[in-house]
Amino acid sequence: LLWCTETAFSNAKALGSFVGCLVCRVGGGWRVRWLGRARAVRAAMFVLVIVAVAMAMAAPLWQTALVVEAYLLLWLTAQVLAQIAFFAMCMALCWKPVAGVQFSLYMAIGNLGLVAGAAMTGPRVAVLTPPQLFAAMAAVPTVAALILLRVDVDAHVDRLAALDATLDTRTLGTTEVQGVVAERYTPTS
């Protein structure tokens, strides 16, 4: 990027992160409730795909600061929206007696994904051209959205409510709770 110095890029990324967080702070929760958890994640993933593909196709415009700044703004906003919706979905999938551990695990996996993605970018730069790298970036949310098509949050929440109705964890011992859970959720062929 000809216009880009480390300071200019850092400032553009900081501004994109700030605006993205501000937009998501003001309207992220409302958007997740309005669309539904899984649909909000897929919508944010769709925006990530569109932005990455557009950036891959706009290689001649990369020397314009406004194009890169717009990309960063859109990408970072969609990424934060995806995280908000994803964590809302994960919270709904947690069973209340062990929700703290489950949610911590979801957070750790989400953060590990961000770090792994950043770590994988460096070696890919040596093999792929920048437009190909953006196309590869579009593939990741596409795969994630396809996997999320299989997640039925509402059905899982209903199963958790049924489990809570049949178990009283205050009176049953841990072994008894595990037995009831295993009996109730063992897959049948």
PDB file of C-alpha atoms in Angstrom:
ATOM      1  CA  LEU A   1       0.000   0.000   0.000  1.00  0.00           C
ATOM      2  CA  LEU A   2       1.740   3.116  -1.194  1.00  0.00           C
ATOM      3  CA  TRP A   3      -0.057   5.576   1.095  1.00  0.00           C
ATOM      4  CA  CYS A   4       0.353   3.393   4.119  1.00  0.00           C
ATOM      5  CA  THR A   5       2.943   3.846   6.795  1.00  0.00           C
ATOM      6  CA  GLU A   6       2.762   1.836   9.984  1.00  0.00           C
ATOM      7  CA  THR A   7       1.334   4.874  11.756  1.00  0.00           C
ATOM      8  CA  ALA A   8      -1.309   5.499   9.089  1.00  0.00           C
ATOM      9  CA  PHE A   9      -2.406   1.850   9.119  1.00  0.00           C
ATOM     10  CA  SER A  10      -2.457   1.731  12.931  1.00  0.00           C
ATOM     11  CA  ASN A  11      -4.562   4.896  13.032  1.00  0.00           C
ATOM     12  CA  ALA A  12      -6.968   3.536  10.397  1.00  0.00           C
ATOM     13  CA  LYS A  13      -7.312   0.228  12.238  1.00  0.00           C
ATOM     14  CA  ALA A  14      -7.789   1.971  15.583  1.00  0.00           C
ATOM     15  CA  LEU A  15     -10.488   4.201  14.093  1.00  0.00           C
ATOM     16  CA  GLY A  16     -12.184   1.192  12.477  1.00  0.00           C
ATOM     17  CA  SER A  17     -12.103  -0.721  15.760  1.00  0.00           C
ATOM     18  CA  PHE A  18     -13.432   2.260  17.703  1.00  0.00           C
ATOM     19  CA  VAL A  19     -16.292   2.956  15.285  1.00  0.00           C
ATOM     20  CA  GLY A  20     -17.075  -0.753  14.993  1.00  0.00           C
ATOM     21  CA  CYS A  21     -17.262  -1.126  18.765  1.00  0.00           C
ATOM     22  CA  LEU A  22     -19.341   2.042  19.080  1.00  0.00           C
ATOM     23  CA  VAL A  23     -21.820   0.894  16.415  1.00  0.00           C
ATOM     24  CA  CYS A  24     -22.061  -2.536  17.982  1.00  0.00           C
ATOM     25  CA  ARG A  25     -22.372  -1.134  21.488  1.00  0.00           C
ATOM     26  CA  VAL A  26     -25.297   1.048  20.447  1.00  0.00           C
ATOM     27  CA  GLY A  27     -27.135  -1.391  18.166  1.00  0.00           C
ATOM     28  CA  GLY A  28     -25.515  -4.816  18.415  1.00  0.00           C
ATOM     29  CA  GLY A  29     -27.757  -6.292  21.099  1.00  0.00           C
ATOM     30  CA  TRP A  30     -30.899  -4.955  19.449  1.00  0.00           C
ATOM     31  CA  ARG A  31     -29.820  -6.398  16.098  1.00  0.00           C
ATOM     32  CA  VAL A  32     -29.178  -9.822  17.637  1.00  0.00           C
ATOM     33  CA  ARG A  33     -32.615  -9.846  19.301  1.00  0.00           C
ATOM     34  CA  TRP A  34     -34.301  -8.621  16.109  1.00  0.00           C
ATOM     35  CA  LEU A  35     -32.661 -11.159  13.774  1.00  0.00           C
ATOM     36  CA  GLY A  36     -32.257 -14.001  16.243  1.00  0.00           C
ATOM     37  CA  ARG A  37     -28.922 -15.282  17.483  1.00  0.00           C
ATOM     38  CA  ALA A  38     -27.983 -17.720  14.712  1.00  0.00           C
ATOM     39  CA  ARG A  39     -29.336 -15.491  11.936  1.00  0.00           C
ATOM     40  CA  ALA A  40     -27.410 -12.495  13.307  1.00  0.00           C
ATOM     41  CA  VAL A  41     -24.166 -14.520  13.237  1.00  0.00           C
ATOM     42  CA  ARG A  42     -24.853 -15.626   9.653  1.00  0.00           C
ATOM     43  CA  ALA A  43     -25.704 -12.050   8.605  1.00  0.00           C
ATOM     44  CA  ALA A  44     -22.440 -10.743  10.052  1.00  0.00           C
ATOM     45  CA  MET A  45     -20.558 -13.593   8.361  1.00  0.00           C
ATOM     46  CA  PHE A  46     -22.243 -12.668   5.068  1.00  0.00           C
ATOM     47  CA  VAL A  47     -21.025  -9.070   5.443  1.00  0.00           C
ATOM     48  CA  LEU A  48     -17.500 -10.362   6.168  1.00  0.00           C
ATOM     49  CA  VAL A  49     -17.592 -12.447   2.984  1.00  0.00           C
ATOM     50  CA  ILE A  50     -18.872  -9.559   0.845  1.00  0.00           C
ATOM     51  CA  VAL A  51     -16.266  -7.140   2.233  1.00  0.00           C
ATOM     52  CA  ALA A  52     -13.395  -9.616   1.728  1.00  0.00           C
ATOM     53  CA  VAL A  53     -14.478 -10.473  -1.830  1.00  0.00           C
ATOM     54  CA  ALA A  54     -14.914  -6.782  -2.664  1.00  0.00           C
ATOM     55  CA  MET A  55     -11.446  -6.053  -1.339  1.00  0.00           C
ATOM     56  CA  ALA A  56      -9.971  -8.933  -3.338  1.00  0.00           C
ATOM     57  CA  MET A  57     -11.568  -7.569  -6.505  1.00  0.00           C
ATOM     58  CA  ALA A  58     -10.551  -3.969  -5.793  1.00  0.00           C
ATOM     59  CA  ALA A  59      -6.774  -4.526  -5.813  1.00  0.00           C
ATOM     60  CA  PRO A  60      -6.111  -1.543  -8.136  1.00  0.00           C
ATOM     61  CA  LEU A  61      -7.817   0.753  -5.603  1.00  0.00           C
ATOM     62  CA  TRP A  62      -5.706  -0.359  -2.634  1.00  0.00           C
ATOM     63  CA  GLN A  63      -3.428   2.627  -3.073  1.00  0.00           C
ATOM     64  CA  THR A  64      -6.298   4.899  -2.080  1.00  0.00           C
ATOM     65  CA  ALA A  65      -6.398   5.442   1.659  1.00  0.00           C
ATOM     66  CA  LEU A  66     -10.192   5.792   1.678  1.00  0.00           C
ATOM     67  CA  VAL A  67     -10.682   2.299   0.207  1.00  0.00           C
ATOM     68  CA  VAL A  68      -8.518   0.625   2.836  1.00  0.00           C
ATOM     69  CA  GLU A  69     -10.053   2.691   5.636  1.00  0.00           C
ATOM     70  CA  ALA A  70     -13.561   1.785   4.451  1.00  0.00           C
ATOM     71  CA  TYR A  71     -12.565  -1.876   4.301  1.00  0.00           C
ATOM     72  CA  LEU A  72     -11.184  -1.767   7.850  1.00  0.00           C
ATOM     73  CA  LEU A  73     -14.289   0.012   9.119  1.00  0.00           C
ATOM     74  CA  LEU A  74     -16.683  -2.487   7.527  1.00  0.00           C
ATOM     75  CA  TRP A  75     -14.599  -5.566   8.354  1.00  0.00           C
ATOM     76  CA  LEU A  76     -14.017  -4.654  11.994  1.00  0.00           C
ATOM     77  CA  THR A  77     -17.660  -3.657  12.542  1.00  0.00           C
ATOM     78  CA  ALA A  78     -18.923  -6.909  11.021  1.00  0.00           C
ATOM     79  CA  GLN A  79     -16.365  -8.870  13.035  1.00  0.00           C
ATOM     80  CA  VAL A  80     -17.531  -7.325  16.315  1.00  0.00           C
ATOM     81  CA  LEU A  81     -21.191  -7.916  15.363  1.00  0.00           C
ATOM     82  CA  ALA A  82     -20.353 -11.543  14.587  1.00  0.00           C
ATOM     83  CA  GLN A  83     -18.658 -11.918  17.970  1.00  0.00           C
ATOM     84  CA  ILE A  84     -21.565 -10.335  19.852  1.00  0.00           C
ATOM     85  CA  ALA A  85     -24.083 -12.594  18.117  1.00  0.00           C
ATOM     86  CA  PHE A  86     -21.840 -15.654  18.478  1.00  0.00           C
ATOM     87  CA  PHE A  87     -21.378 -15.133  22.204  1.00  0.00           C
ATOM     88  CA  ALA A  88     -25.124 -14.506  22.648  1.00  0.00           C
ATOM     89  CA  MET A  89     -25.749 -17.797  20.871  1.00  0.00           C
ATOM     90  CA  CYS A  90     -23.144 -19.559  23.019  1.00  0.00           C
ATOM     91  CA  MET A  91     -24.713 -18.187  26.191  1.00  0.00           C
ATOM     92  CA  ALA A  92     -28.088 -19.598  25.118  1.00  0.00           C
ATOM     93  CA  LEU A  93     -26.486 -22.987  24.474  1.00  0.00           C
ATOM     94  CA  CYS A  94     -25.041 -23.164  28.008  1.00  0.00           C
ATOM     95  CA  TRP A  95     -26.717 -25.268  30.663  1.00  0.00           C
ATOM     96  CA  LYS A  96     -27.192 -23.081  33.744  1.00  0.00           C
ATOM     97  CA  PRO A  97     -25.497 -25.327  36.330  1.00  0.00           C
ATOM     98  CA  VAL A  98     -22.249 -25.328  34.317  1.00  0.00           C
ATOM     99  CA  ALA A  99     -22.709 -22.124  32.287  1.00  0.00           C
ATOM    100  CA  GLY A 100     -19.620 -20.415  33.705  1.00  0.00           C
ATOM    101  CA  VAL A 101     -17.333 -23.210  32.554  1.00  0.00           C
ATOM    102  CA  GLN A 102     -19.079 -23.643  29.195  1.00  0.00           C
ATOM    103  CA  PHE A 103     -19.054 -19.928  28.392  1.00  0.00           C
ATOM    104  CA  SER A 104     -15.401 -19.618  29.420  1.00  0.00           C
ATOM    105  CA  LEU A 105     -14.636 -22.446  27.016  1.00  0.00           C
ATOM    106  CA  TYR A 106     -16.538 -20.684  24.191  1.00  0.00           C
ATOM    107  CA  MET A 107     -14.635 -17.455  24.898  1.00  0.00           C
ATOM    108  CA  ALA A 108     -11.309 -19.279  24.895  1.00  0.00           C
ATOM    109  CA  ILE A 109     -12.112 -21.039  21.614  1.00  0.00           C
ATOM    110  CA  GLY A 110     -13.233 -17.749  20.040  1.00  0.00           C
ATOM    111  CA  ASN A 111     -10.046 -15.975  21.113  1.00  0.00           C
ATOM    112  CA  LEU A 112      -7.928 -18.923  19.999  1.00  0.00           C
ATOM    113  CA  GLY A 113      -9.578 -18.666  16.578  1.00  0.00           C
ATOM    114  CA  LEU A 114      -8.592 -15.007  16.289  1.00  0.00           C
ATOM    115  CA  VAL A 115      -5.001 -15.759  17.273  1.00  0.00           C
ATOM    116  CA  ALA A 116      -4.782 -18.812  14.997  1.00  0.00           C
ATOM    117  CA  GLY A 117      -6.154 -16.797  12.079  1.00  0.00           C
ATOM    118  CA  ALA A 118      -3.582 -14.076  12.615  1.00  0.00           C
ATOM    119  CA  ALA A 119      -0.793 -16.643  12.962  1.00  0.00           C
ATOM    120  CA  MET A 120      -1.833 -18.390   9.743  1.00  0.00           C
ATOM    121  CA  THR A 121      -1.871 -15.149   7.752  1.00  0.00           C
ATOM    122  CA  GLY A 122       1.914 -14.699   7.794  1.00  0.00           C
ATOM    123  CA  PRO A 123       2.785 -18.028   6.138  1.00  0.00           C
ATOM    124  CA  ARG A 124      -0.075 -17.584   3.634  1.00  0.00           C
ATOM    125  CA  VAL A 125       1.350 -14.230   2.472  1.00  0.00           C
ATOM    126  CA  ALA A 126       4.425 -16.089   1.224  1.00  0.00           C
ATOM    127  CA  VAL A 127       2.255 -18.400  -0.907  1.00  0.00           C
ATOM    128  CA  LEU A 128      -0.788 -16.324  -1.926  1.00  0.00           C
ATOM    129  CA  THR A 129      -1.072 -12.985  -3.660  1.00  0.00           C
ATOM    130  CA  PRO A 130      -2.904 -10.316  -1.625  1.00  0.00           C
ATOM    131  CA  PRO A 131      -6.161 -10.706  -3.645  1.00  0.00           C
ATOM    132  CA  GLN A 132      -5.985 -14.478  -3.125  1.00  0.00           C
ATOM    133  CA  LEU A 133      -5.461 -13.876   0.587  1.00  0.00           C
ATOM    134  CA  PHE A 134      -8.650 -11.790   0.740  1.00  0.00           C
ATOM    135  CA  ALA A 135     -10.498 -14.537  -1.134  1.00  0.00           C
ATOM    136  CA  ALA A 136      -9.207 -17.051   1.429  1.00  0.00           C
ATOM    137  CA  MET A 137     -10.398 -14.708   4.175  1.00  0.00           C
ATOM    138  CA  ALA A 138     -13.863 -14.871   2.606  1.00  0.00           C
ATOM    139  CA  ALA A 139     -13.808 -18.671   2.751  1.00  0.00           C
ATOM    140  CA  VAL A 140     -13.510 -18.817   6.550  1.00  0.00           C
ATOM    141  CA  PRO A 141     -16.796 -17.040   7.416  1.00  0.00           C
ATOM    142  CA  THR A 142     -18.480 -18.923   4.574  1.00  0.00           C
ATOM    143  CA  VAL A 143     -17.559 -22.262   6.147  1.00  0.00           C
ATOM    144  CA  ALA A 144     -18.532 -20.991   9.605  1.00  0.00           C
ATOM    145  CA  ALA A 145     -21.939 -19.830   8.346  1.00  0.00           C
ATOM    146  CA  LEU A 146     -22.546 -23.203   6.671  1.00  0.00           C
ATOM    147  CA  ILE A 147     -21.707 -25.005   9.911  1.00  0.00           C
ATOM    148  CA  LEU A 148     -24.043 -22.687  11.839  1.00  0.00           C
ATOM    149  CA  LEU A 149     -26.908 -23.649   9.528  1.00  0.00           C
ATOM    150  CA  ARG A 150     -26.910 -26.953  11.426  1.00  0.00           C
ATOM    151  CA  VAL A 151     -27.290 -25.283  14.849  1.00  0.00           C
ATOM    152  CA  ASP A 152     -30.863 -25.037  16.102  1.00  0.00           C
ATOM    153  CA  VAL A 153     -30.497 -22.768  19.125  1.00  0.00           C
ATOM    154  CA  ASP A 154     -34.180 -22.729  20.028  1.00  0.00           C
ATOM    155  CA  ALA A 155     -34.443 -26.536  20.008  1.00  0.00           C
ATOM    156  CA  HIS A 156     -31.353 -26.782  22.211  1.00  0.00           C
ATOM    157  CA  VAL A 157     -32.749 -24.189  24.641  1.00  0.00           C
ATOM    158  CA  ASP A 158     -35.966 -26.231  24.811  1.00  0.00           C
ATOM    159  CA  ARG A 159     -33.958 -29.393  25.554  1.00  0.00           C
ATOM    160  CA  LEU A 160     -32.082 -27.572  28.325  1.00  0.00           C
ATOM    161  CA  ALA A 161     -35.388 -26.409  29.824  1.00  0.00           C
ATOM    162  CA  ALA A 162     -36.681 -29.991  29.725  1.00  0.00           C
ATOM    163  CA  LEU A 163     -33.486 -31.183  31.382  1.00  0.00           C
ATOM    164  CA  ASP A 164     -33.872 -28.564  34.115  1.00  0.00           C
ATOM    165  CA  ALA A 165     -37.463 -29.681  34.644  1.00  0.00           C
ATOM    166  CA  THR A 166     -36.419 -33.288  35.200  1.00  0.00           C
ATOM    167  CA  LEU A 167     -33.399 -32.543  37.358  1.00  0.00           C
ATOM    168  CA  ASP A 168     -33.175 -30.797  40.641  1.00  0.00           C
ATOM    169  CA  THR A 169     -29.435 -30.382  41.036  1.00  0.00           C
ATOM    170  CA  ARG A 170     -29.849 -29.190  44.602  1.00  0.00           C
ATOM    171  CA  THR A 171     -31.166 -32.585  45.761  1.00  0.00           C
ATOM    172  CA  LEU A 172     -29.508 -35.014  43.353  1.00  0.00           C
ATOM    173  CA  GLY A 173     -25.865 -35.952  43.738  1.00  0.00           C
ATOM    174  CA  THR A 174     -23.388 -35.378  40.895  1.00  0.00           C
ATOM    175  CA  THR A 175     -23.362 -39.069  39.913  1.00  0.00           C
ATOM    176  CA  GLU A 176     -27.159 -39.171  39.746  1.00  0.00           C
ATOM    177  CA  VAL A 177     -27.276 -36.009  37.598  1.00  0.00           C
ATOM    178  CA  GLN A 178     -24.676 -37.470  35.224  1.00  0.00           C
ATOM    179  CA  GLY A 179     -26.698 -40.685  34.970  1.00  0.00           C
ATOM    180  CA  VAL A 180     -29.921 -38.844  34.116  1.00  0.00           C
ATOM    181  CA  VAL A 181     -28.112 -36.647  31.559  1.00  0.00           C
ATOM    182  CA  ALA A 182     -26.427 -39.674  29.954  1.00  0.00           C
ATOM    183  CA  GLU A 183     -29.718 -41.583  29.826  1.00  0.00           C
ATOM    184  CA  ARG A 184     -31.663 -38.648  28.407  1.00  0.00           C
ATOM    185  CA  TYR A 185     -29.117 -37.547  25.778  1.00  0.00           C
ATOM    186  CA  THR A 186     -27.589 -40.799  24.589  1.00  0.00           C
ATOM    187  CA  PRO A 187     -28.022 -40.872  20.801  1.00  0.00           C
ATOM    188  CA  THR A 188     -30.217 -43.676  19.511  1.00  0.00           C
ATOM    189  CA  SER A 189     -29.619 -45.330  16.177  1.00  0.00           C
TER     190      SER A 189
END
